[in-house]
DNA sequence: GACTTTGTCGGACATTCGTCCTACAACGCT
DNA sequence: AGCGTTGTAGGACGAATGTCCGACAAAGTC
């Protein structure tokens, strides 16, 4: 097995475990067991736990970037693109009910730990934020595009938190529907000048 | 010092530390140091870490209950009562920017840990949820009162998460204002029958 | 066929974790 | 004055933590 592919296996396993258990609660031994490597051997691939965290964030940034590009290629309609984002809540409902949002929970944990990588984790949000803002601009809401993007982000975070806390499946559907209705209402008023 | 007052000191310190650092990341030694007690002596007051968590949740339930009663005594206007809830985001902005929402982050962490006390933590949300639902009922929205309560809860959770991630002070103000505007729009349509 | 490189293994390390016990100081009661 | 209760101190316990090292198998290079 090449070093690079082993490294990727480690990062993939760490990505999953950091999401499911949290960063602090996941030990070297847990990740090692997940990829069936000896615990000590980790030192060869990653010097510290923070190095793994950096690699996981980099992986998520790359994956998120690809996902956003795919949504952008799928349609020219900005509203439909935004709906693609909103539908994450439905697509990933099973995992969200158990573990919440990977980005939100990581940012929250790193904030509490005053962790150096907190800003890197936040940049995952920034990726979504800027992409959503571009879609709202394309929708003709240039002036408020960033505020609208933050609003969409805010709603999906809130839905994820409550869905996890209550384990409520239907709540997700209701709020997603309401979010889509809100989105339709955001189309700019027709210009009668 | 009586055992009871020492116990309360411990629970108060644990409450703060669980909020600021998270449950898992807070050790017996941390709490002991905060109340200037020897680490080993904890066994006299609390047999296990879970016992402390239970006591912290009980304390939060009691404090939250008192807060809701105070809001209910302060005014007869249900909308103004709901605004009292929304204003938590402004009142506690400093701590929220650093650590997020105490309830949301605790529920999320306990969910990831598959912790037995997760449902107890969720009952903190339930307290707010039922109280908010009663206010919406009093506002004349009986049929949708629970959904509206969940919507308010969802928004405040989302605002807390993003405010923490971005450290954005103004974002809180903007979303609180928008939430109040949304609330005004929730008054039932006048009955013309 | 000797030599270097690459990736893995098993375990050592100091520390910290949650848990638990024993010894003792301070106090109220008789 | 002697006694029992109550609360604290200090430290022991095994397990687990993140970090790190030396030995070694497999593969490629000369």
GROMACS .gro file of C-alpha atoms (C1' of nucleotides) in nm:
model
  446
    1UNK     CA    1   0.000   0.000   0.000
    2UNK     CA    2   0.144   0.339  -0.097
    3UNK     CA    3   0.189   0.604   0.167
    4UNK     CA    4  -0.046   0.838  -0.012
    5UNK     CA    5  -0.336   0.596  -0.032
    6UNK     CA    6  -0.291   0.494   0.331
    7UNK     CA    7  -0.288   0.860   0.423
    8UNK     CA    8  -0.614   0.913   0.238
    9UNK     CA    9  -0.770   0.615   0.415
   10UNK     CA   10  -0.670   0.765   0.749
   11UNK     CA   11  -0.813   1.104   0.662
   12UNK     CA   12  -1.137   0.949   0.539
   13UNK     CA   13  -1.176   0.747   0.858
   14UNK     CA   14  -1.088   1.048   1.073
   15UNK     CA   15  -1.338   1.258   0.880
   16UNK     CA   16  -1.614   1.013   0.963
   17UNK     CA   17  -1.513   0.967   1.326
   18UNK     CA   18  -1.469   1.339   1.394
   19UNK     CA   19  -1.822   1.383   1.265
   20UNK     CA   20  -1.980   1.092   1.449
   21UNK     CA   21  -1.796   1.121   1.780
   22UNK     CA   22  -1.646   1.468   1.779
   23UNK     CA   23  -1.282   1.571   1.752
   24UNK     CA   24  -1.187   1.556   2.119
   25UNK     CA   25  -1.368   1.228   2.181
   26UNK     CA   26  -1.192   1.055   1.889
   27UNK     CA   27  -0.856   0.908   1.982
   28UNK     CA   28  -0.559   0.804   1.770
   29UNK     CA   29  -0.645   0.448   1.868
   30UNK     CA   30  -0.999   0.485   1.732
   31UNK     CA   31  -0.878   0.600   1.392
   32UNK     CA   32  -0.604   0.339   1.385
   33UNK     CA   33  -0.856   0.066   1.458
   34UNK     CA   34  -1.088   0.198   1.185
   35UNK     CA   35  -0.819   0.165   0.917
   36UNK     CA   36  -0.666  -0.143   1.082
   37UNK     CA   37  -0.327   0.011   1.145
   38UNK     CA   38  -0.118  -0.004   1.458
   39UNK     CA   39  -0.160   0.297   1.679
   40UNK     CA   40   0.210   0.371   1.696
   41UNK     CA   41   0.244   0.374   1.320
   42UNK     CA   42   0.042   0.690   1.300
   43UNK     CA   43   0.350   0.891   1.375
   44UNK     CA   44   0.479   0.797   1.033
   45UNK     CA   45   0.183   0.960   0.857
   46UNK     CA   46   0.077   1.230   1.101
   47UNK     CA   47   0.298   1.383   1.366
   48UNK     CA   48   0.012   1.520   1.579
   49UNK     CA   49  -0.362   1.502   1.614
   50UNK     CA   50  -0.388   1.858   1.486
   51UNK     CA   51  -0.220   1.751   1.164
   52UNK     CA   52  -0.501   1.501   1.111
   53UNK     CA   53  -0.757   1.771   1.184
   54UNK     CA   54  -0.597   2.000   0.925
   55UNK     CA   55  -0.606   1.721   0.669
   56UNK     CA   56  -0.971   1.645   0.747
   57UNK     CA   57  -1.068   2.010   0.704
   58UNK     CA   58  -0.875   2.023   0.376
   59UNK     CA   59  -1.060   1.713   0.256
   60UNK     CA   60  -1.395   1.862   0.349
   61UNK     CA   61  -1.308   2.186   0.173
   62UNK     CA   62  -1.222   1.995  -0.142
   63UNK     CA   63  -1.534   1.778  -0.126
   64UNK     CA   64  -1.756   2.077  -0.058
   65UNK     CA   65  -1.603   2.270  -0.344
   66UNK     CA   66  -1.672   1.982  -0.583
   67UNK     CA   67  -2.029   1.954  -0.461
   68UNK     CA   68  -2.095   2.324  -0.515
   69UNK     CA   69  -1.948   2.304  -0.864
   70UNK     CA   70  -2.173   2.008  -0.943
   71UNK     CA   71  -2.480   2.200  -0.831
   72UNK     CA   72  -2.373   2.493  -1.041
   73UNK     CA   73  -2.332   2.272  -1.347
   74UNK     CA   74  -2.666   2.100  -1.293
   75UNK     CA   75  -2.881   2.405  -1.361
   76UNK     CA   76  -2.866   2.771  -1.457
   77UNK     CA   77  -3.151   2.866  -1.225
   78UNK     CA   78  -3.005   3.027  -0.910
   79UNK     CA   79  -3.316   2.940  -0.708
   80UNK     CA   80  -3.285   2.575  -0.805
   81UNK     CA   81  -2.919   2.585  -0.704
   82UNK     CA   82  -3.011   2.723  -0.364
   83UNK     CA   83  -3.272   2.450  -0.331
   84UNK     CA   84  -2.994   2.198  -0.391
   85UNK     CA   85  -2.829   2.335  -0.081
   86UNK     CA   86  -3.149   2.326   0.121
   87UNK     CA   87  -3.206   1.967   0.018
   88UNK     CA   88  -2.886   1.855   0.196
   89UNK     CA   89  -3.101   1.843   0.505
   90UNK     CA   90  -3.326   1.587   0.339
   91UNK     CA   91  -3.051   1.389   0.167
   92UNK     CA   92  -2.842   1.351   0.482
   93UNK     CA   93  -3.136   1.325   0.721
   94UNK     CA   94  -3.030   0.991   0.871
   95UNK     CA   95  -2.687   1.112   0.976
   96UNK     CA   96  -2.814   1.455   1.078
   97UNK     CA   97  -3.067   1.299   1.313
   98UNK     CA   98  -2.783   1.113   1.483
   99UNK     CA   99  -2.493   1.356   1.469
  100UNK     CA  100  -2.612   1.698   1.350
  101UNK     CA  101  -2.430   1.907   1.091
  102UNK     CA  102  -2.061   1.818   1.045
  103UNK     CA  103  -1.959   2.179   0.990
  104UNK     CA  104  -2.164   2.337   1.265
  105UNK     CA  105  -2.071   2.085   1.530
  106UNK     CA  106  -1.702   2.099   1.444
  107UNK     CA  107  -1.693   2.479   1.455
  108UNK     CA  108  -1.871   2.476   1.788
  109UNK     CA  109  -1.637   2.224   1.941
  110UNK     CA  110  -1.324   2.399   1.818
  111UNK     CA  111  -1.456   2.732   1.945
  112UNK     CA  112  -1.496   2.587   2.293
  113UNK     CA  113  -1.147   2.439   2.282
  114UNK     CA  114  -1.002   2.771   2.160
  115UNK     CA  115  -0.844   2.553   1.894
  116UNK     CA  116  -0.608   2.707   1.641
  117UNK     CA  117  -0.792   2.536   1.354
  118UNK     CA  118  -1.126   2.698   1.441
  119UNK     CA  119  -1.090   2.958   1.167
  120UNK     CA  120  -1.007   2.687   0.915
  121UNK     CA  121  -1.325   2.506   1.012
  122UNK     CA  122  -1.520   2.828   0.975
  123UNK     CA  123  -1.387   2.859   0.621
  124UNK     CA  124  -1.610   2.561   0.539
  125UNK     CA  125  -1.903   2.786   0.623
  126UNK     CA  126  -1.748   3.064   0.420
  127UNK     CA  127  -1.741   2.838   0.116
  128UNK     CA  128  -2.118   2.784   0.140
  129UNK     CA  129  -2.177   3.147   0.233
  130UNK     CA  130  -1.999   3.293  -0.068
  131UNK     CA  131  -2.153   3.040  -0.305
  132UNK     CA  132  -2.503   3.111  -0.176
  133UNK     CA  133  -2.440   3.485  -0.196
  134UNK     CA  134  -2.344   3.448  -0.561
  135UNK     CA  135  -2.669   3.266  -0.628
  136UNK     CA  136  -2.873   3.539  -0.461
  137UNK     CA  137  -2.687   3.797  -0.665
  138UNK     CA  138  -2.773   3.606  -0.979
  139UNK     CA  139  -3.131   3.606  -0.855
  140UNK     CA  140  -3.124   3.985  -0.862
  141UNK     CA  141  -3.069   4.050  -0.494
  142UNK     CA  142  -2.712   4.173  -0.519
  143UNK     CA  143  -2.739   4.430  -0.240
  144UNK     CA  144  -2.860   4.184   0.023
  145UNK     CA  145  -2.695   3.872  -0.118
  146UNK     CA  146  -2.465   3.810   0.177
  147UNK     CA  147  -2.736   3.864   0.438
  148UNK     CA  148  -2.967   3.627   0.249
  149UNK     CA  149  -2.691   3.367   0.226
  150UNK     CA  150  -2.632   3.390   0.600
  151UNK     CA  151  -3.005   3.356   0.656
  152UNK     CA  152  -3.022   3.031   0.459
  153UNK     CA  153  -2.714   2.901   0.640
  154UNK     CA  154  -2.865   3.001   0.972
  155UNK     CA  155  -3.187   2.815   0.904
  156UNK     CA  156  -3.021   2.493   0.800
  157UNK     CA  157  -2.801   2.501   1.108
  158UNK     CA  158  -3.100   2.555   1.333
  159UNK     CA  159  -3.293   2.274   1.168
  160UNK     CA  160  -2.999   2.038   1.209
  161UNK     CA  161  -2.959   2.117   1.580
  162UNK     CA  162  -3.325   2.066   1.666
  163UNK     CA  163  -3.365   1.760   1.446
  164UNK     CA  164  -3.073   1.600   1.630
  165UNK     CA  165  -3.197   1.701   1.973
  166UNK     CA  166  -3.552   1.576   1.922
  167UNK     CA  167  -3.475   1.303   1.671
  168UNK     CA  168  -3.764   1.450   1.474
  169UNK     CA  169  -3.780   1.339   1.115
  170UNK     CA  170  -4.094   1.528   1.012
  171UNK     CA  171  -3.964   1.856   1.151
  172UNK     CA  172  -3.694   1.852   0.884
  173UNK     CA  173  -3.954   1.812   0.608
  174UNK     CA  174  -4.172   2.091   0.744
  175UNK     CA  175  -3.889   2.339   0.775
  176UNK     CA  176  -3.741   2.250   0.437
  177UNK     CA  177  -4.077   2.313   0.277
  178UNK     CA  178  -4.108   2.645   0.457
  179UNK     CA  179  -3.756   2.738   0.353
  180UNK     CA  180  -3.838   2.673  -0.012
  181UNK     CA  181  -4.151   2.885   0.021
  182UNK     CA  182  -3.943   3.162   0.176
  183UNK     CA  183  -3.699   3.132  -0.112
  184UNK     CA  184  -3.975   3.178  -0.370
  185UNK     CA  185  -4.081   3.496  -0.188
  186UNK     CA  186  -3.727   3.629  -0.226
  187UNK     CA  187  -3.751   3.679  -0.602
  188UNK     CA  188  -3.722   4.054  -0.649
  189UNK     CA  189  -4.041   4.252  -0.703
  190UNK     CA  190  -4.112   4.315  -1.073
  191UNK     CA  191  -3.977   4.652  -1.189
  192UNK     CA  192  -4.265   4.883  -1.290
  193UNK     CA  193  -4.059   5.196  -1.353
  194UNK     CA  194  -1.892   2.482   5.478
  195UNK     CA  195  -2.202   2.265   5.463
  196UNK     CA  196  -2.213   1.976   5.220
  197UNK     CA  197  -2.511   2.125   5.043
  198UNK     CA  198  -2.351   2.463   4.973
  199UNK     CA  199  -2.029   2.296   4.857
  200UNK     CA  200  -2.235   2.077   4.630
  201UNK     CA  201  -2.404   2.381   4.482
  202UNK     CA  202  -2.069   2.548   4.427
  203UNK     CA  203  -1.949   2.241   4.241
  204UNK     CA  204  -2.260   2.227   4.023
  205UNK     CA  205  -2.234   2.598   3.944
  206UNK     CA  206  -1.869   2.563   3.843
  207UNK     CA  207  -1.944   2.248   3.639
  208UNK     CA  208  -2.232   2.429   3.469
  209UNK     CA  209  -1.999   2.705   3.355
  210UNK     CA  210  -1.718   2.472   3.251
  211UNK     CA  211  -1.945   2.232   3.063
  212UNK     CA  212  -2.070   2.533   2.871
  213UNK     CA  213  -1.734   2.695   2.804
  214UNK     CA  214  -1.527   2.384   2.735
  215UNK     CA  215  -1.780   2.110   2.670
  216UNK     CA  216  -1.868   1.810   2.883
  217UNK     CA  217  -1.607   1.566   2.756
  218UNK     CA  218  -1.327   1.822   2.760
  219UNK     CA  219  -1.395   1.919   3.122
  220UNK     CA  220  -1.223   1.693   3.374
  221UNK     CA  221  -1.284   1.633   3.741
  222UNK     CA  222  -0.958   1.813   3.806
  223UNK     CA  223  -1.081   2.123   3.620
  224UNK     CA  224  -1.396   2.149   3.829
  225UNK     CA  225  -1.206   2.074   4.148
  226UNK     CA  226  -0.958   2.350   4.071
  227UNK     CA  227  -1.240   2.594   3.999
  228UNK     CA  228  -1.394   2.543   4.343
  229UNK     CA  229  -1.055   2.494   4.509
  230UNK     CA  230  -1.121   2.144   4.631
  231UNK     CA  231  -0.893   1.844   4.617
  232UNK     CA  232  -0.962   1.626   4.319
  233UNK     CA  233  -1.005   1.310   4.517
  234UNK     CA  234  -1.260   1.466   4.748
  235UNK     CA  235  -1.510   1.479   4.465
  236UNK     CA  236  -1.606   1.125   4.537
  237UNK     CA  237  -1.769   1.246   4.856
  238UNK     CA  238  -2.008   1.476   4.667
  239UNK     CA  239  -2.043   1.303   4.332
  240UNK     CA  240  -1.975   0.940   4.265
  241UNK     CA  241  -1.932   0.974   3.888
  242UNK     CA  242  -1.900   1.237   3.621
  243UNK     CA  243  -2.247   1.151   3.498
  244UNK     CA  244  -2.386   1.240   3.840
  245UNK     CA  245  -2.242   1.589   3.798
  246UNK     CA  246  -2.394   1.612   3.452
  247UNK     CA  247  -2.735   1.515   3.588
  248UNK     CA  248  -2.705   1.779   3.858
  249UNK     CA  249  -2.602   2.042   3.603
  250UNK     CA  250  -2.899   1.962   3.383
  251UNK     CA  251  -3.131   1.976   3.685
  252UNK     CA  252  -2.986   2.317   3.775
  253UNK     CA  253  -3.039   2.446   3.423
  254UNK     CA  254  -3.394   2.315   3.419
  255UNK     CA  255  -3.469   2.498   3.743
  256UNK     CA  256  -3.304   2.821   3.627
  257UNK     CA  257  -3.478   2.807   3.292
  258UNK     CA  258  -3.813   2.744   3.458
  259UNK     CA  259  -3.768   3.048   3.681
  260UNK     CA  260  -3.668   3.261   3.383
  261UNK     CA  261  -3.978   3.160   3.187
  262UNK     CA  262  -4.200   3.236   3.486
  263UNK     CA  263  -4.041   3.578   3.521
  264UNK     CA  264  -4.109   3.655   3.155
  265UNK     CA  265  -4.465   3.542   3.201
  266UNK     CA  266  -4.511   3.769   3.502
  267UNK     CA  267  -4.354   4.067   3.329
  268UNK     CA  268  -4.626   4.111   3.068
  269UNK     CA  269  -4.961   3.974   2.952
  270UNK     CA  270  -4.876   4.022   2.584
  271UNK     CA  271  -4.777   3.685   2.434
  272UNK     CA  272  -4.582   3.855   2.155
  273UNK     CA  273  -4.379   4.052   2.407
  274UNK     CA  274  -4.312   3.731   2.598
  275UNK     CA  275  -4.182   3.566   2.284
  276UNK     CA  276  -3.964   3.870   2.223
  277UNK     CA  277  -3.817   3.815   2.569
  278UNK     CA  278  -3.703   3.478   2.445
  279UNK     CA  279  -3.565   3.617   2.122
  280UNK     CA  280  -3.372   3.879   2.315
  281UNK     CA  281  -3.165   3.612   2.493
  282UNK     CA  282  -2.948   3.623   2.183
  283UNK     CA  283  -2.877   3.991   2.246
  284UNK     CA  284  -2.847   3.969   2.625
  285UNK     CA  285  -2.600   3.680   2.614
  286UNK     CA  286  -2.424   3.788   2.297
  287UNK     CA  287  -2.075   3.795   2.453
  288UNK     CA  288  -2.086   3.436   2.571
  289UNK     CA  289  -2.269   3.316   2.260
  290UNK     CA  290  -1.999   3.459   2.036
  291UNK     CA  291  -1.743   3.256   2.230
  292UNK     CA  292  -1.924   2.935   2.315
  293UNK     CA  293  -2.257   2.918   2.131
  294UNK     CA  294  -2.583   2.815   2.293
  295UNK     CA  295  -2.543   2.609   2.613
  296UNK     CA  296  -2.844   2.390   2.536
  297UNK     CA  297  -2.775   2.329   2.168
  298UNK     CA  298  -2.408   2.251   2.213
  299UNK     CA  299  -2.471   2.017   2.505
  300UNK     CA  300  -2.741   1.825   2.317
  301UNK     CA  301  -2.515   1.794   2.016
  302UNK     CA  302  -2.222   1.667   2.218
  303UNK     CA  303  -2.429   1.417   2.412
  304UNK     CA  304  -2.589   1.293   2.090
  305UNK     CA  305  -2.245   1.220   1.945
  306UNK     CA  306  -2.140   1.040   2.262
  307UNK     CA  307  -2.464   0.837   2.264
  308UNK     CA  308  -2.482   0.955   2.624
  309UNK     CA  309  -2.764   0.832   2.846
  310UNK     CA  310  -2.838   1.189   2.960
  311UNK     CA  311  -2.902   1.313   2.606
  312UNK     CA  312  -3.279   1.301   2.652
  313UNK     CA  313  -3.250   1.493   2.978
  314UNK     CA  314  -3.056   1.762   2.796
  315UNK     CA  315  -3.321   1.770   2.525
  316UNK     CA  316  -3.583   1.833   2.794
  317UNK     CA  317  -3.425   2.178   2.831
  318UNK     CA  318  -3.536   2.242   2.474
  319UNK     CA  319  -3.876   2.097   2.555
  320UNK     CA  320  -3.919   2.350   2.835
  321UNK     CA  321  -3.868   2.637   2.590
  322UNK     CA  322  -4.071   2.462   2.323
  323UNK     CA  323  -4.382   2.412   2.537
  324UNK     CA  324  -4.360   2.760   2.683
  325UNK     CA  325  -4.328   2.918   2.339
  326UNK     CA  326  -4.615   2.703   2.210
  327UNK     CA  327  -4.837   2.831   2.491
  328UNK     CA  328  -4.755   3.187   2.395
  329UNK     CA  329  -4.842   3.123   2.031
  330UNK     CA  330  -5.169   2.965   2.143
  331UNK     CA  331  -5.246   3.275   2.347
  332UNK     CA  332  -5.166   3.475   2.037
  333UNK     CA  333  -5.447   3.293   1.858
  334UNK     CA  334  -5.240   3.041   1.665
  335UNK     CA  335  -5.343   2.735   1.862
  336UNK     CA  336  -5.343   2.496   1.567
  337UNK     CA  337  -4.984   2.571   1.463
  338UNK     CA  338  -4.850   2.669   1.805
  339UNK     CA  339  -4.598   2.386   1.832
  340UNK     CA  340  -4.464   2.430   1.479
  341UNK     CA  341  -4.426   2.803   1.539
  342UNK     CA  342  -4.246   2.737   1.868
  343UNK     CA  343  -4.006   2.500   1.693
  344UNK     CA  344  -3.949   2.761   1.424
  345UNK     CA  345  -3.846   3.024   1.680
  346UNK     CA  346  -3.624   2.773   1.856
  347UNK     CA  347  -3.472   2.670   1.525
  348UNK     CA  348  -3.387   3.027   1.431
  349UNK     CA  349  -3.220   3.110   1.760
  350UNK     CA  350  -3.013   2.794   1.738
  351UNK     CA  351  -2.903   2.877   1.386
  352UNK     CA  352  -2.814   3.233   1.482
  353UNK     CA  353  -2.608   3.110   1.777
  354UNK     CA  354  -2.413   2.863   1.564
  355UNK     CA  355  -2.323   3.112   1.292
  356UNK     CA  356  -2.251   3.394   1.536
  357UNK     CA  357  -2.004   3.167   1.713
  358UNK     CA  358  -1.844   3.041   1.394
  359UNK     CA  359  -1.795   3.385   1.240
  360UNK     CA  360  -1.765   3.583   1.565
  361UNK     CA  361  -2.011   3.819   1.401
  362UNK     CA  362  -2.177   4.063   1.638
  363UNK     CA  363  -2.390   4.251   1.387
  364UNK     CA  364  -2.531   3.931   1.240
  365UNK     CA  365  -2.708   3.866   1.570
  366UNK     CA  366  -2.871   4.211   1.561
  367UNK     CA  367  -2.984   4.170   1.202
  368UNK     CA  368  -3.140   3.829   1.255
  369UNK     CA  369  -3.304   3.929   1.584
  370UNK     CA  370  -3.464   4.223   1.410
  371UNK     CA  371  -3.584   4.000   1.130
  372UNK     CA  372  -3.718   3.748   1.379
  373UNK     CA  373  -3.921   4.019   1.552
  374UNK     CA  374  -4.058   4.131   1.217
  375UNK     CA  375  -4.151   3.772   1.140
  376UNK     CA  376  -4.323   3.750   1.478
  377UNK     CA  377  -4.537   4.057   1.404
  378UNK     CA  378  -4.646   3.894   1.079
  379UNK     CA  379  -4.762   3.590   1.275
  380UNK     CA  380  -5.056   3.767   1.439
  381UNK     CA  381  -5.364   3.590   1.302
  382UNK     CA  382  -5.552   3.758   1.019
  383UNK     CA  383  -5.850   3.963   1.144
  384UNK     CA  384  -6.172   3.766   1.139
  385UNK     CA  385  -6.419   3.924   0.892
  386UNK     CA  386  -6.689   3.656   0.917
  387DG     C1'  387   2.351  -1.035  -0.377
  388DA     C1'  388   2.437  -0.631  -0.073
  389DC     C1'  389   2.204  -0.171   0.024
  390DT     C1'  390   1.864   0.180   0.067
  391DT     C1'  391   1.403   0.318   0.094
  392DT     C1'  392   0.924   0.272   0.236
  393DG     C1'  393   0.568   0.147   0.530
  394DT     C1'  394   0.438  -0.116   0.930
  395DC     C1'  395   0.460  -0.310   1.384
  396DG     C1'  396   0.467  -0.346   1.881
  397DG     C1'  397   0.552  -0.118   2.254
  398DA     C1'  398   0.773   0.257   2.568
  399DC     C1'  399   0.707   0.730   2.760
  400DA     C1'  400   0.502   1.058   3.070
  401DT     C1'  401   0.076   1.236   3.164
  402DT     C1'  402  -0.397   1.256   3.256
  403DC     C1'  403  -0.830   1.040   3.299
  404DG     C1'  404  -1.236   0.875   3.615
  405DT     C1'  405  -1.276   0.630   4.021
  406DC     C1'  406  -1.202   0.506   4.482
  407DC     C1'  407  -0.998   0.460   4.961
  408DT     C1'  408  -0.795   0.585   5.400
  409DA     C1'  409  -0.650   0.923   5.730
  410DC     C1'  410  -0.763   1.326   5.972
  411DA     C1'  411  -0.941   1.799   6.121
  412DA     C1'  412  -1.347   2.038   6.291
  413DC     C1'  413  -1.754   2.031   6.514
  414DG     C1'  414  -2.182   1.914   6.795
  415DC     C1'  415  -2.345   1.618   7.148
  416DT     C1'  416  -2.343   1.396   7.591
  417DA     C1'  417  -1.339   1.500   7.830
  418DG     C1'  418  -1.475   1.152   7.515
  419DC     C1'  419  -1.742   1.020   7.096
  420DG     C1'  420  -1.963   1.011   6.651
  421DT     C1'  421  -2.058   1.269   6.247
  422DT     C1'  422  -1.931   1.548   5.862
  423DG     C1'  423  -1.639   1.727   5.520
  424DT     C1'  424  -1.172   1.752   5.340
  425DA     C1'  425  -0.697   1.619   5.193
  426DG     C1'  426  -0.382   1.346   4.960
  427DG     C1'  427  -0.284   0.997   4.706
  428DA     C1'  428  -0.337   0.512   4.490
  429DC     C1'  429  -0.560   0.239   4.107
  430DG     C1'  430  -0.577   0.077   3.631
  431DA     C1'  431  -0.687   0.234   3.196
  432DA     C1'  432  -0.633   0.547   2.828
  433DT     C1'  433  -0.431   0.950   2.629
  434DG     C1'  434  -0.096   1.179   2.260
  435DT     C1'  435   0.357   1.125   2.133
  436DC     C1'  436   0.756   0.893   1.991
  437DC     C1'  437   1.111   0.526   1.896
  438DG     C1'  438   1.371   0.115   1.736
  439DA     C1'  439   1.319  -0.311   1.487
  440DC     C1'  440   1.183  -0.526   1.069
  441DA     C1'  441   0.952  -0.701   0.629
  442DA     C1'  442   0.892  -0.598   0.146
  443DA     C1'  443   1.035  -0.383  -0.256
  444DG     C1'  444   1.334  -0.156  -0.559
  445DT     C1'  445   1.827  -0.010  -0.697
  446DC     C1'  446   2.291  -0.072  -0.806
   0.00000   0.00000   0.00000
